[in-house]
Amino acid sequence: MTGDSNRGHTPEVLADAREAIVTGAAANSAGDQRYSNLPRILRYAMLARDNADHLEKRLAAEVADACPELAENIEWAANFDPFIGLQLAAELDRRAVTQAGKQGGRARYQGRPDLAQDQYR
């Protein structure tokens, strides 16, 4: 299942996903601000190293913010199944490549000029 839709999800799956996403968003808001200026991947590496609470839920909340109603994220957030996580990663990669193609072949850090490094200069 790929796409942006709640169709096909049971009310229980939707409720579990919604709860996980809300918990993750709250953890991100109340979390340690030491890493807030780091690129996302490095920030999550540091949080994992620190054994931060709700790491998967934080990630689900960020994905939900970037791609609302993404079917794979809803499924993954409901139970954090590794197989569904791989499907989610593949869909996010596909979207990143598609978006980069629309931007002339280079992905941009939108809203974060301090992180935008143009490797082609």
PDB file of C-alpha atoms in Angstrom:
ATOM      1  CA  MET A   1       0.000   0.000   0.000  1.00  0.00           C
ATOM      2  CA  THR A   2       1.498   3.278  -1.078  1.00  0.00           C
ATOM      3  CA  GLY A   3      -0.029   6.669  -0.901  1.00  0.00           C
ATOM      4  CA  ASP A   4      -1.784   9.277   1.150  1.00  0.00           C
ATOM      5  CA  SER A   5      -4.933   7.695   2.472  1.00  0.00           C
ATOM      6  CA  ASN A   6      -6.626   6.467   5.601  1.00  0.00           C
ATOM      7  CA  ARG A   7      -8.795   4.100   3.557  1.00  0.00           C
ATOM      8  CA  GLY A   8      -8.239   0.481   4.409  1.00  0.00           C
ATOM      9  CA  HIS A   9      -7.060   1.151   7.937  1.00  0.00           C
ATOM     10  CA  THR A  10      -9.180  -0.059  10.816  1.00  0.00           C
ATOM     11  CA  PRO A  11     -10.280   2.460  13.434  1.00  0.00           C
ATOM     12  CA  GLU A  12      -7.938   0.761  15.904  1.00  0.00           C
ATOM     13  CA  VAL A  13      -4.920   1.202  13.600  1.00  0.00           C
ATOM     14  CA  LEU A  14      -5.815   4.837  13.032  1.00  0.00           C
ATOM     15  CA  ALA A  15      -6.232   5.437  16.769  1.00  0.00           C
ATOM     16  CA  ASP A  16      -2.920   3.719  17.606  1.00  0.00           C
ATOM     17  CA  ALA A  17      -1.109   5.700  14.906  1.00  0.00           C
ATOM     18  CA  ARG A  18      -2.684   8.976  16.013  1.00  0.00           C
ATOM     19  CA  GLU A  19      -1.694   8.304  19.642  1.00  0.00           C
ATOM     20  CA  ALA A  20       1.899   7.469  18.661  1.00  0.00           C
ATOM     21  CA  ILE A  21       2.200  10.591  16.487  1.00  0.00           C
ATOM     22  CA  VAL A  22       0.787  12.875  19.185  1.00  0.00           C
ATOM     23  CA  THR A  23       3.130  11.343  21.789  1.00  0.00           C
ATOM     24  CA  GLY A  24       6.089  11.783  19.428  1.00  0.00           C
ATOM     25  CA  ALA A  25       5.213  15.394  18.697  1.00  0.00           C
ATOM     26  CA  ALA A  26       4.957  16.093  22.424  1.00  0.00           C
ATOM     27  CA  ALA A  27       8.313  14.408  23.048  1.00  0.00           C
ATOM     28  CA  ASN A  28       9.880  16.508  20.276  1.00  0.00           C
ATOM     29  CA  SER A  29       8.469  19.716  21.769  1.00  0.00           C
ATOM     30  CA  ALA A  30       9.516  18.934  25.314  1.00  0.00           C
ATOM     31  CA  GLY A  31      12.771  17.252  24.340  1.00  0.00           C
ATOM     32  CA  ASP A  32      16.352  18.228  24.887  1.00  0.00           C
ATOM     33  CA  GLN A  33      17.118  21.346  22.875  1.00  0.00           C
ATOM     34  CA  ARG A  34      20.864  20.594  22.632  1.00  0.00           C
ATOM     35  CA  TYR A  35      20.330  18.894  19.301  1.00  0.00           C
ATOM     36  CA  SER A  36      17.654  21.152  17.809  1.00  0.00           C
ATOM     37  CA  ASN A  37      20.026  22.840  15.327  1.00  0.00           C
ATOM     38  CA  LEU A  38      21.544  19.613  14.023  1.00  0.00           C
ATOM     39  CA  PRO A  39      20.489  18.061  10.719  1.00  0.00           C
ATOM     40  CA  ARG A  40      17.633  15.615  11.311  1.00  0.00           C
ATOM     41  CA  ILE A  41      19.634  12.410  10.737  1.00  0.00           C
ATOM     42  CA  LEU A  42      22.368  13.498  13.140  1.00  0.00           C
ATOM     43  CA  ARG A  43      19.805  14.650  15.693  1.00  0.00           C
ATOM     44  CA  TYR A  44      18.175  11.203  15.662  1.00  0.00           C
ATOM     45  CA  ALA A  45      21.553   9.504  15.943  1.00  0.00           C
ATOM     46  CA  MET A  46      22.324  11.572  19.034  1.00  0.00           C
ATOM     47  CA  LEU A  47      18.891  10.890  20.523  1.00  0.00           C
ATOM     48  CA  ALA A  48      19.359   7.150  19.907  1.00  0.00           C
ATOM     49  CA  ARG A  49      22.772   7.282  21.549  1.00  0.00           C
ATOM     50  CA  ASP A  50      21.192   9.003  24.541  1.00  0.00           C
ATOM     51  CA  ASN A  51      18.407   6.378  24.696  1.00  0.00           C
ATOM     52  CA  ALA A  52      15.809   9.140  24.364  1.00  0.00           C
ATOM     53  CA  ASP A  53      12.198   8.307  25.109  1.00  0.00           C
ATOM     54  CA  HIS A  54       9.728   7.707  22.295  1.00  0.00           C
ATOM     55  CA  LEU A  55      12.304   7.790  19.494  1.00  0.00           C
ATOM     56  CA  GLU A  56      10.116   5.892  17.004  1.00  0.00           C
ATOM     57  CA  LYS A  57       7.126   8.053  17.920  1.00  0.00           C
ATOM     58  CA  ARG A  58       9.202  11.208  17.431  1.00  0.00           C
ATOM     59  CA  LEU A  59      10.163  10.015  13.972  1.00  0.00           C
ATOM     60  CA  ALA A  60       6.557   9.091  13.130  1.00  0.00           C
ATOM     61  CA  ALA A  61       5.490  12.599  14.173  1.00  0.00           C
ATOM     62  CA  GLU A  62       8.112  14.197  11.914  1.00  0.00           C
ATOM     63  CA  VAL A  63       7.077  12.026   8.966  1.00  0.00           C
ATOM     64  CA  ALA A  64       3.409  12.867   9.619  1.00  0.00           C
ATOM     65  CA  ASP A  65       4.308  16.548   9.603  1.00  0.00           C
ATOM     66  CA  ALA A  66       6.219  16.264   6.314  1.00  0.00           C
ATOM     67  CA  CYS A  67       3.815  13.839   4.596  1.00  0.00           C
ATOM     68  CA  PRO A  68       0.393  13.979   6.249  1.00  0.00           C
ATOM     69  CA  GLU A  69      -1.783  10.893   5.842  1.00  0.00           C
ATOM     70  CA  LEU A  70       1.021   8.793   4.329  1.00  0.00           C
ATOM     71  CA  ALA A  71      -0.359   5.250   4.463  1.00  0.00           C
ATOM     72  CA  GLU A  72       2.993   3.623   5.328  1.00  0.00           C
ATOM     73  CA  ASN A  73       3.553   6.015   8.227  1.00  0.00           C
ATOM     74  CA  ILE A  74       0.083   5.321   9.601  1.00  0.00           C
ATOM     75  CA  GLU A  75       0.742   1.579   9.453  1.00  0.00           C
ATOM     76  CA  TRP A  76       4.244   1.905  10.957  1.00  0.00           C
ATOM     77  CA  ALA A  77       3.152   4.277  13.735  1.00  0.00           C
ATOM     78  CA  ALA A  78       0.417   1.854  14.772  1.00  0.00           C
ATOM     79  CA  ASN A  79       2.892  -0.900  15.750  1.00  0.00           C
ATOM     80  CA  PHE A  80       6.438   0.002  14.586  1.00  0.00           C
ATOM     81  CA  ASP A  81       6.778  -3.214  12.597  1.00  0.00           C
ATOM     82  CA  PRO A  82      10.256  -3.363  10.977  1.00  0.00           C
ATOM     83  CA  PHE A  83       8.893  -4.679   7.649  1.00  0.00           C
ATOM     84  CA  ILE A  84       6.463  -1.761   7.409  1.00  0.00           C
ATOM     85  CA  GLY A  85       9.335   0.526   8.433  1.00  0.00           C
ATOM     86  CA  LEU A  86      11.268  -0.668   5.381  1.00  0.00           C
ATOM     87  CA  GLN A  87       8.260   0.071   3.173  1.00  0.00           C
ATOM     88  CA  LEU A  88       8.004   3.528   4.738  1.00  0.00           C
ATOM     89  CA  ALA A  89      11.714   4.183   4.132  1.00  0.00           C
ATOM     90  CA  ALA A  90      11.363   3.107   0.489  1.00  0.00           C
ATOM     91  CA  GLU A  91       8.362   5.415  -0.018  1.00  0.00           C
ATOM     92  CA  LEU A  92      10.159   8.349   1.614  1.00  0.00           C
ATOM     93  CA  ASP A  93      13.215   7.706  -0.584  1.00  0.00           C
ATOM     94  CA  ARG A  94      10.998   7.574  -3.682  1.00  0.00           C
ATOM     95  CA  ARG A  95       9.394  10.875  -2.727  1.00  0.00           C
ATOM     96  CA  ALA A  96      12.776  12.480  -2.011  1.00  0.00           C
ATOM     97  CA  VAL A  97      14.117  11.468  -5.425  1.00  0.00           C
ATOM     98  CA  THR A  98      10.935  12.663  -7.134  1.00  0.00           C
ATOM     99  CA  GLN A  99      11.084  15.984  -5.278  1.00  0.00           C
ATOM    100  CA  ALA A 100      14.795  16.406  -6.024  1.00  0.00           C
ATOM    101  CA  GLY A 101      14.050  15.816  -9.720  1.00  0.00           C
ATOM    102  CA  LYS A 102      11.470  18.589  -9.642  1.00  0.00           C
ATOM    103  CA  GLN A 103      14.101  20.901  -8.123  1.00  0.00           C
ATOM    104  CA  GLY A 104      16.678  20.396 -10.844  1.00  0.00           C
ATOM    105  CA  GLY A 105      18.302  17.259  -9.465  1.00  0.00           C
ATOM    106  CA  ARG A 106      19.310  18.608  -6.072  1.00  0.00           C
ATOM    107  CA  ALA A 107      17.401  18.261  -2.832  1.00  0.00           C
ATOM    108  CA  ARG A 108      17.206  21.436  -0.798  1.00  0.00           C
ATOM    109  CA  TYR A 109      16.876  22.020   2.918  1.00  0.00           C
ATOM    110  CA  GLN A 110      13.765  24.129   2.844  1.00  0.00           C
ATOM    111  CA  GLY A 111      13.725  26.852   5.461  1.00  0.00           C
ATOM    112  CA  ARG A 112      17.220  25.968   6.700  1.00  0.00           C
ATOM    113  CA  PRO A 113      19.734  27.929   4.598  1.00  0.00           C
ATOM    114  CA  ASP A 114      22.377  27.180   7.237  1.00  0.00           C
ATOM    115  CA  LEU A 115      22.159  23.491   6.264  1.00  0.00           C
ATOM    116  CA  ALA A 116      21.874  23.896   2.508  1.00  0.00           C
ATOM    117  CA  GLN A 117      25.205  22.747   1.160  1.00  0.00           C
ATOM    118  CA  ASP A 118      25.455  22.760  -2.572  1.00  0.00           C
ATOM    119  CA  GLN A 119      27.878  19.950  -3.397  1.00  0.00           C
ATOM    120  CA  TYR A 120      27.947  20.937  -7.048  1.00  0.00           C
ATOM    121  CA  ARG A 121      29.684  24.293  -6.585  1.00  0.00           C
TER     122      ARG A 121
END
